[in-house]
Coordinates of C-alpha atoms in Angstrom, one line a residue:
M17 CA 11.6 287.1 -5.3
Q18 CA 15.2 288.4 -5.5
E19 CA 16.6 289.6 -2.2
P20 CA 17.5 293.2 -2.3
Y21 CA 21.0 294.4 -3.0
L22 CA 22.9 295.2 0.0
L23 CA 24.3 298.5 -1.6
E24 CA 22.9 300.0 -4.8
L25 CA 24.5 303.1 -6.4
C26 CA 22.0 304.6 -8.8
N27 CA 23.1 307.4 -11.2
L28 CA 25.7 308.9 -8.7
F29 CA 27.0 312.2 -10.0
R30 CA 29.5 314.5 -8.4
R31 CA 31.2 317.5 -9.5
V32 CA 34.9 317.5 -8.1
S33 CA 36.2 320.2 -10.4
S34 CA 35.6 322.1 -13.5
E35 CA 37.4 319.4 -15.4
F36 CA 36.4 316.0 -13.5
Y37 CA 32.9 314.6 -12.8
L38 CA 31.8 311.5 -11.4
R39 CA 29.3 310.4 -14.1
Y40 CA 26.1 308.7 -13.4
V41 CA 27.5 305.6 -11.7
N42 CA 25.5 302.6 -11.4
L43 CA 26.8 299.6 -9.3
A44 CA 25.0 296.8 -7.1
L45 CA 26.6 294.9 -4.5
K46 CA 24.9 291.5 -3.1
P47 CA 25.4 290.3 0.4
G48 CA 28.7 288.2 0.6
E49 CA 30.1 289.5 -2.7
V50 CA 33.4 291.1 -3.4
H51 CA 33.4 293.7 -6.1
A52 CA 36.6 295.2 -7.2
I53 CA 36.8 298.7 -8.9
V54 CA 40.0 299.0 -10.9
G55 CA 41.3 301.7 -13.2
K56 CA 44.3 304.4 -13.9
N57 CA 45.3 306.6 -11.4
A58 CA 42.8 309.8 -11.1
S59 CA 40.0 307.6 -12.8
G60 CA 37.6 308.5 -9.9
K61 CA 38.0 305.4 -7.8
S62 CA 38.8 307.3 -4.5
T63 CA 36.4 310.0 -5.4
L64 CA 33.6 307.4 -5.6
F65 CA 34.7 305.9 -2.2
S66 CA 34.3 309.7 -0.9
V67 CA 30.7 309.9 -2.1
I68 CA 29.6 306.6 -0.8
I69 CA 30.7 307.4 2.7
G70 CA 29.6 311.0 2.5
N71 CA 33.1 312.8 2.6
L72 CA 31.8 314.2 -0.8
P73 CA 28.1 314.0 -0.8
A74 CA 26.5 313.2 -4.2
E75 CA 25.1 315.9 -6.2
G76 CA 22.7 313.6 -7.9
G77 CA 21.5 310.1 -8.0
Q78 CA 20.9 307.9 -5.1
V79 CA 22.4 305.5 -2.7
K80 CA 20.3 302.6 -1.5
I81 CA 21.1 300.0 1.2
G82 CA 19.1 296.9 1.6
G83 CA 16.6 298.4 -1.2
V84 CA 15.9 301.5 0.8
P85 CA 17.0 304.9 -0.1
A86 CA 19.7 306.2 2.2
V87 CA 20.9 309.7 3.2
I88 CA 24.7 309.9 3.8
K89 CA 26.1 313.2 4.8
N90 CA 29.2 312.3 6.3
P91 CA 31.3 309.0 7.2
L92 CA 29.4 308.8 10.8
D93 CA 26.1 308.6 8.6
A94 CA 27.4 305.9 6.6
G95 CA 29.0 303.8 9.6
K96 CA 25.5 304.0 11.2
Q97 CA 24.1 302.4 8.1
G98 CA 26.3 299.7 7.8
I99 CA 29.3 301.1 5.5
V100 CA 32.7 301.7 6.7
L101 CA 36.1 302.6 4.9
V102 CA 39.2 300.8 5.9
G103 CA 41.6 303.0 4.0
Q104 CA 45.4 303.1 3.2
N105 CA 46.0 305.6 6.0
M106 CA 43.8 304.4 9.1
Q107 CA 43.6 306.6 12.0
L108 CA 44.7 304.2 14.4
F109 CA 47.3 304.7 17.2
G110 CA 50.7 302.8 17.4
N111 CA 50.9 303.2 21.3
L112 CA 47.4 301.8 22.0
M113 CA 46.6 298.4 22.5
V114 CA 44.7 296.5 19.8
Y115 CA 41.2 296.5 21.6
E116 CA 41.8 300.2 22.3
N117 CA 42.0 301.0 18.7
V118 CA 39.2 298.9 17.6
Y119 CA 36.7 300.6 20.0
F120 CA 38.4 304.2 19.9
G121 CA 35.6 306.5 20.0
Q122 CA 33.0 303.9 20.5
E123 CA 34.1 302.6 23.7
L124 CA 31.9 300.4 25.9
L125 CA 31.1 301.7 29.4
L126 CA 30.6 300.1 32.8
N127 CA 29.0 303.4 34.2
E128 CA 27.9 305.7 31.7
K129 CA 27.9 308.6 34.3
L130 CA 31.3 308.1 35.5
K131 CA 32.6 307.2 32.0
I132 CA 34.2 303.8 33.4
M133 CA 35.3 301.7 30.6
D134 CA 34.3 298.1 30.4
N135 CA 37.7 296.8 29.1
K136 CA 36.9 293.2 29.9
R137 CA 33.8 293.1 27.5
M138 CA 35.7 295.0 25.0
I139 CA 38.6 292.7 25.0
K140 CA 36.1 289.7 24.9
N141 CA 34.3 291.2 21.9
V142 CA 37.5 291.7 20.1
E143 CA 38.8 288.1 20.7
E144 CA 35.4 286.8 19.4
T145 CA 35.6 288.9 16.3
F146 CA 39.1 287.9 15.4
Q147 CA 37.8 284.1 15.9
K148 CA 35.0 285.1 13.3
M149 CA 37.6 286.2 11.0
N150 CA 40.0 283.3 11.6
V151 CA 42.9 285.4 12.6
S152 CA 45.3 285.1 15.5
I153 CA 46.1 288.5 17.0
H154 CA 46.0 289.2 20.8
P155 CA 43.7 291.9 21.8
K156 CA 46.2 293.5 24.4
A157 CA 48.9 293.6 21.9
V158 CA 50.6 297.3 21.3
F159 CA 49.2 298.1 17.7
G160 CA 52.4 299.6 16.8
H161 CA 54.2 296.3 17.3
L162 CA 52.0 294.4 14.7
S163 CA 52.8 293.8 11.1
A164 CA 51.5 295.7 8.4
G165 CA 49.2 293.0 7.6
E166 CA 48.2 292.5 11.1
Q167 CA 47.3 296.2 11.3
Q168 CA 45.0 296.0 8.2
L169 CA 43.0 293.1 10.0
V170 CA 42.7 295.2 13.0
G171 CA 41.2 297.8 10.8
I172 CA 38.6 295.2 9.4
A173 CA 37.8 294.0 13.0
R174 CA 37.1 297.7 13.9
A175 CA 34.6 297.8 11.0
I176 CA 33.0 294.5 11.8
L177 CA 32.5 295.7 15.5
S178 CA 30.9 298.8 14.4
N179 CA 28.3 296.6 12.8
A180 CA 29.5 297.2 9.1
K181 CA 27.6 295.2 6.4
V182 CA 29.8 296.7 3.5
I183 CA 33.5 297.3 4.0
L184 CA 35.2 299.4 1.4
L185 CA 38.9 298.6 1.2
D186 CA 41.3 301.2 -0.5
E187 CA 44.5 299.2 -1.8
P188 CA 44.1 296.7 1.1
S189 CA 47.5 294.9 0.5
T190 CA 49.8 297.9 -0.3
H191 CA 53.0 297.1 1.6
L192 CA 51.9 293.5 2.6
S193 CA 54.2 290.6 2.2
G194 CA 52.9 287.5 0.2
E195 CA 52.0 285.8 3.5
E196 CA 50.2 288.7 4.9
K197 CA 48.2 289.0 1.7
Q198 CA 46.9 285.3 2.0
R199 CA 45.9 286.0 5.7
L200 CA 44.0 289.1 4.5
Y201 CA 42.3 287.1 1.6
E202 CA 41.4 284.3 3.9
A203 CA 39.8 286.6 6.5
M204 CA 37.8 288.1 3.7
K205 CA 36.7 285.0 2.4
T206 CA 35.5 283.7 6.0
L207 CA 33.6 287.2 6.5
K208 CA 32.1 286.7 2.9
A209 CA 30.7 283.4 3.9
Q210 CA 29.1 285.3 6.9
G211 CA 27.3 287.7 4.5
T212 CA 29.8 290.6 4.7
S213 CA 30.3 292.4 1.4
F214 CA 33.5 294.3 0.3
L215 CA 33.9 296.9 -2.4
I216 CA 37.6 297.3 -3.0
I217 CA 39.9 299.5 -4.9
S218 CA 43.0 297.7 -5.9
H219 CA 46.1 298.3 -8.6
D220 CA 47.2 294.7 -7.7
L221 CA 45.4 292.8 -10.4
D222 CA 46.7 289.4 -9.2
E223 CA 44.8 290.3 -5.8
V224 CA 41.7 291.3 -7.9
M225 CA 41.8 287.9 -9.4
A226 CA 42.1 286.4 -6.1
V227 CA 39.3 287.7 -4.4
A228 CA 36.8 289.5 -6.4
D229 CA 33.5 288.1 -7.7
V230 CA 32.7 291.0 -9.8
V231 CA 35.1 293.7 -11.5
S232 CA 34.1 297.2 -12.7
V233 CA 36.6 299.4 -14.9
M234 CA 36.6 303.0 -14.2
E235 CA 37.9 305.7 -16.5
Q236 CA 37.6 309.5 -16.2
G237 CA 34.7 309.2 -13.7
E238 CA 32.5 306.6 -15.5
L239 CA 32.1 302.9 -14.7
L240 CA 32.8 301.6 -18.6
E241 CA 32.3 297.8 -18.0
T242 CA 31.1 295.6 -15.0
S243 CA 31.6 291.9 -15.5
P244 CA 32.0 288.7 -13.5
I245 CA 35.8 288.1 -12.7
G246 CA 35.6 284.7 -14.7
A247 CA 35.4 286.9 -17.7
F248 CA 39.0 288.0 -17.3
D249 CA 42.3 286.4 -17.1
K250 CA 45.2 288.6 -15.9
N251 CA 46.4 289.5 -19.3
S252 CA 43.0 290.3 -20.6
L253 CA 42.1 292.4 -17.4
I254 CA 45.4 294.5 -17.7
E255 CA 44.5 295.2 -21.4
A256 CA 40.9 296.2 -20.5
V257 CA 42.0 298.6 -17.7
Y258 CA 45.2 300.1 -19.3
G259 CA 45.1 299.1 -22.9
I260 CA 48.7 297.6 -22.9
K261 CA 50.1 294.1 -22.5
I262 CA 51.8 293.0 -19.6
S263 CA 55.0 292.2 -21.4
S264 CA 55.5 296.0 -21.8
L265 CA 55.9 296.6 -18.1
Y266 CA 59.2 295.0 -17.2
Q267 CA 61.5 296.0 -20.2
K268 CA 64.9 295.5 -18.6
E269 CA 68.0 296.6 -20.5
E270 CA 71.4 294.8 -20.3
I271 CA 73.5 297.6 -18.7
P272 CA 77.4 297.2 -18.4
L273 CA 78.2 297.3 -14.7
G274 CA 80.8 299.7 -13.6
E275 CA 83.1 300.1 -10.3
E276 CA 81.9 299.6 -7.0
L277 CA 79.5 302.2 -5.8
L278 CA 78.2 301.4 -2.3
R279 CA 79.3 298.5 0.2
L280 CA 77.5 297.5 3.4
T281 CA 79.8 295.5 5.8
Q282 CA 78.1 294.0 8.9
V283 CA 75.6 296.7 9.0
S284 CA 73.2 296.4 11.9
S285 CA 70.2 298.4 13.7
H286 CA 67.4 297.7 16.0
A287 CA 65.5 296.0 13.0
F288 CA 68.3 294.0 11.2
E289 CA 71.7 292.5 12.0
K290 CA 74.8 291.9 10.0
V291 CA 73.8 293.0 6.7
S292 CA 76.7 292.8 4.2
F293 CA 76.5 293.5 0.4
S294 CA 78.0 295.6 -2.5
M295 CA 76.4 297.4 -5.5
K296 CA 78.2 298.5 -8.8
K297 CA 77.4 301.6 -10.9
G298 CA 74.6 300.8 -13.2
E299 CA 73.2 298.0 -11.1
L300 CA 69.7 297.5 -9.8
I301 CA 69.2 295.5 -6.6
S302 CA 65.7 294.7 -5.1
V303 CA 65.6 294.1 -1.2
V304 CA 62.7 291.7 -0.5
G305 CA 61.1 290.6 2.7
G306 CA 57.9 290.7 4.8
S307 CA 56.8 293.3 7.0
K308 CA 58.9 292.3 10.0
S309 CA 62.1 291.4 7.7
G310 CA 63.4 294.9 8.3
K311 CA 63.9 295.7 4.7
L312 CA 62.6 299.4 4.9
D313 CA 65.0 299.9 8.1
V314 CA 68.0 299.2 5.9
A315 CA 67.0 301.9 3.4
R316 CA 66.5 304.4 6.3
V317 CA 70.0 303.5 7.7
I318 CA 71.9 303.9 4.4
A319 CA 70.1 307.4 4.2
G320 CA 71.2 308.4 7.6
V321 CA 67.4 308.5 9.2
C322 CA 68.1 305.8 11.5
P323 CA 71.1 305.1 13.5
G324 CA 73.1 302.0 12.9
S325 CA 76.5 300.0 13.1
G326 CA 79.0 298.6 11.0
E327 CA 80.3 300.0 8.0
I328 CA 79.0 301.8 4.7
L329 CA 81.4 302.9 2.1
L330 CA 80.0 305.1 -1.0
E331 CA 82.6 305.1 -3.7
K332 CA 85.0 303.7 -1.3
E333 CA 84.6 306.3 1.3
T334 CA 82.9 306.1 4.6
L335 CA 79.4 307.2 4.9
P336 CA 78.3 308.4 8.5
F337 CA 75.5 306.6 10.3
G338 CA 72.7 309.0 11.4
S339 CA 73.5 312.0 9.2
P340 CA 70.8 312.4 6.7
I341 CA 72.3 315.8 5.4
E342 CA 75.9 314.2 4.7
S343 CA 74.3 311.1 3.1
M344 CA 72.1 313.4 0.8
R345 CA 75.0 315.7 0.0
R346 CA 77.0 312.6 -1.0
G347 CA 74.3 311.5 -3.4
V348 CA 71.9 309.0 -1.4
V349 CA 68.4 309.7 -2.6
L350 CA 65.6 308.2 -0.2
A351 CA 62.0 307.9 -1.3
S352 CA 59.4 306.3 0.9
D353 CA 56.1 307.2 2.3
E354 CA 57.8 309.1 5.3
T355 CA 60.8 310.4 3.5
D356 CA 60.4 314.3 3.9
R357 CA 59.2 313.8 7.6
E358 CA 61.7 311.6 8.7
I359 CA 64.7 313.5 7.1
L360 CA 63.8 316.9 8.2
K361 CA 62.7 315.7 11.5
T362 CA 66.3 314.0 12.1
S363 CA 67.9 317.1 10.7
E364 CA 66.0 319.8 12.6
E365 CA 66.7 317.6 15.9
M366 CA 70.5 318.3 15.1
V367 CA 69.6 322.1 15.0
G368 CA 67.4 322.0 18.1
Q369 CA 70.0 320.1 20.3
G370 CA 71.8 323.6 20.3
A371 CA 75.3 324.3 21.9
T372 CA 77.5 326.7 23.7
G373 CA 81.0 327.8 23.5
T374 CA 83.4 329.1 21.1
G375 CA 82.6 328.7 17.6
M376 CA 79.3 327.0 18.1
Q377 CA 77.2 329.9 16.9
K378 CA 79.1 329.7 13.5
K379 CA 78.5 325.6 13.7
M380 CA 74.9 326.1 14.3
L381 CA 74.4 328.5 11.6
S382 CA 76.0 326.3 9.3
I383 CA 73.6 323.2 10.2
K384 CA 70.5 325.7 9.8
L385 CA 71.6 326.6 6.5
A386 CA 71.9 323.0 5.6
V387 CA 68.5 322.1 6.9
S388 CA 67.2 325.2 5.0
D389 CA 68.6 323.8 1.9
L390 CA 67.7 320.3 2.5
G391 CA 64.1 321.4 2.8
K392 CA 64.3 323.0 -0.7
Q393 CA 66.0 319.9 -2.0
F394 CA 63.5 317.5 -0.4
S395 CA 60.4 318.5 -2.5
S396 CA 59.6 321.6 -0.4
W397 CA 58.1 319.7 2.3
T398 CA 55.5 321.8 3.7
G399 CA 54.3 322.5 0.2
L400 CA 54.5 319.0 -0.8
K401 CA 52.5 317.8 2.6
E402 CA 49.8 320.3 1.5
K403 CA 49.7 319.1 -1.8
E404 CA 49.7 315.2 -0.9
E405 CA 46.7 315.8 1.2
R406 CA 44.6 316.7 -1.7
M407 CA 46.0 313.5 -3.8
T408 CA 44.6 310.1 -4.0
G409 CA 47.1 307.3 -2.5
G410 CA 48.3 306.1 -5.8
N411 CA 48.8 309.8 -7.0
R412 CA 51.1 310.5 -3.7
Q413 CA 53.2 307.8 -4.4
R414 CA 53.7 308.6 -7.9
E415 CA 54.7 312.2 -6.9
R416 CA 57.2 310.9 -4.3
M417 CA 58.7 308.7 -6.8
E418 CA 59.0 310.9 -9.7
Q419 CA 60.6 313.6 -7.6
A420 CA 63.2 311.1 -6.2
L421 CA 64.0 309.9 -9.7
H422 CA 64.5 313.5 -10.8
K423 CA 66.9 314.5 -8.2
P424 CA 70.7 314.6 -8.7
G425 CA 72.3 311.5 -7.0
K426 CA 74.3 308.5 -7.1
V427 CA 72.3 305.8 -5.0
Y428 CA 68.5 305.9 -5.2
L429 CA 66.6 304.1 -2.4
L430 CA 63.1 303.4 -3.5
C431 CA 60.7 302.1 -0.9
E432 CA 57.7 300.1 -2.5
P433 CA 58.0 302.1 -5.6
G434 CA 55.0 300.4 -7.4
A435 CA 52.7 300.2 -4.5
G436 CA 49.2 301.6 -5.4
I437 CA 50.4 303.0 -8.7
D438 CA 48.7 302.0 -12.0
V439 CA 50.4 300.0 -14.8
P440 CA 51.3 303.0 -17.3
T441 CA 52.8 305.0 -14.5
R442 CA 54.7 302.2 -13.4
A443 CA 56.3 301.6 -16.7
R444 CA 57.1 305.3 -16.7
L445 CA 59.0 305.0 -13.5
Y446 CA 60.9 301.9 -14.5
F447 CA 61.9 303.7 -17.6
E448 CA 63.5 306.5 -15.4
M449 CA 65.2 304.1 -13.5
Q450 CA 66.9 302.7 -16.3
K451 CA 68.1 306.2 -17.5
L452 CA 69.8 306.5 -13.9
L453 CA 71.4 303.2 -14.4
K454 CA 72.8 304.1 -17.7
N455 CA 74.2 307.2 -16.4
G456 CA 76.3 305.4 -13.7
G457 CA 73.9 305.3 -10.7
G458 CA 72.5 302.7 -8.8
V459 CA 69.0 301.8 -7.6
I460 CA 67.9 299.6 -4.7
L461 CA 64.4 298.8 -4.6
F462 CA 62.9 297.8 -1.2
T463 CA 59.8 296.0 -2.4
S464 CA 57.0 293.3 -1.7
D465 CA 56.1 292.9 -5.2
L466 CA 58.2 289.9 -6.2
E467 CA 57.0 290.2 -9.8
E468 CA 58.8 293.6 -9.7
A469 CA 61.9 292.5 -8.3
L470 CA 62.2 289.5 -10.8
G471 CA 61.3 291.7 -13.5
L472 CA 63.8 294.6 -12.8
S473 CA 66.7 293.3 -11.0
D474 CA 70.2 292.3 -11.5
R475 CA 70.3 290.8 -8.1
I476 CA 67.8 290.1 -5.4
I477 CA 68.6 290.4 -1.6
A478 CA 66.1 288.5 0.7
L479 CA 65.7 289.4 4.4
R480 CA 63.7 287.2 7.0
R481 CA 63.4 288.6 10.5
G482 CA 66.2 291.0 9.9
R483 CA 69.1 288.7 8.4
V484 CA 70.0 287.9 5.0
V485 CA 68.8 284.6 3.8
F486 CA 70.3 284.8 0.1
D487 CA 71.9 287.3 -2.3
K488 CA 71.6 285.9 -5.9
P489 CA 71.1 287.0 -9.4
A490 CA 67.6 287.4 -10.4
K491 CA 67.7 285.2 -13.3
E492 CA 68.5 282.3 -11.2
L493 CA 65.2 282.7 -8.9
T494 CA 61.5 282.4 -9.2
K495 CA 58.6 283.8 -7.5
E496 CA 57.9 280.6 -5.5
E497 CA 61.4 280.1 -4.3
I498 CA 61.5 283.9 -3.0
S499 CA 58.1 283.4 -1.1
R500 CA 59.3 280.2 0.7
Q501 CA 62.5 281.8 1.7
I502 CA 60.9 284.9 3.1
E503 CA 57.9 283.5 4.7
E504 CA 57.8 284.7 8.4

């Protein structure tokens, strides 16, 4: 007799809007199986996860757990029945220790009446869970000091300790370096062997090929095809999902380079030191490195969001550190998952500091007007934030990148531009980058995607632990060579 499926979705239906439905989805997940769901942005993948965990209760059909019909009204119900989501934006706290995050909201107590926590037992349990996952993270490490990959593993440990039998992973390796991805995949493999099942959403088809046993293609709220992963290679999977060939993704044109546009000389910050490079008009550079390399901090320093030292020249004139207003006025455009929050926070602090004395009222009024203008130019931050909260992760990233690429500027700093975005959307974004380069702009990608870096760049700069390890033409490099150089 066949063992019951760990999770079954039977004709699940959910109306999301007048135009979008989750349409009679059927899916079965075996113990110790990884099932990947792939599809274009807004195809219904994240909506399906929301229905499974009860954020959007199903309006029709049935969920079965271990062959038994289940009632899931909210994520708490789902967790009690062994289904846990580890998403792109986990609600974990940077100032708490790892074990405190793992047990947050479900703390073990020595004394129920006095609410005294059993820290020793929690630490021991977290240690044992990490051993079970075959990873080395200290339970008393400060969560905010961990790499992105380690934080993802902590999220999985939290799921395991809440007795999860099925773990839902939403874009699990976004922002992870190659080495961190491998650690994540090894942990999944270890847990698989112990009977834990995974349902994953991913736009990284290399990842799908590496970890999935079964893959389902979703479009407009329907599962169109479900097959063993062995039925595909990467090219055929791309064609099945997007209807295009991979060769059409990286269409780099030869653009004549102009005069020097940007130069960094011995630039340092808390996260990197003595970074020097230059960029010409029409040039696209990729800065690559692991999560501890400091690559994203380089972008923030150039944009004036974070303080730094050394010298930055934009069109041979000094660009001041720590002044996002001035950087933006001079043509520096930053796009990252925290762009608007970071820049407006920095700018509003300038206003909030205040001052007294002759002429200061006029100066403060000038800064306030600049911040007001900044808010309008930077995507109308409040409206964008509200809009983003209604979007899936991939659509949020697409919106940020599209808005950045349509702003007037000279130097475009794009952090993880393709993360969580489907192939056709990435192709459109890459085309927009080429248009900026033809018009004399410069683009710097701060990316963990080495194929993206190799496919689009004139030059690649690699960082490892805050230091430049090489600056070479992209055509002289391979993915394997870059991976070796940036491994942390």
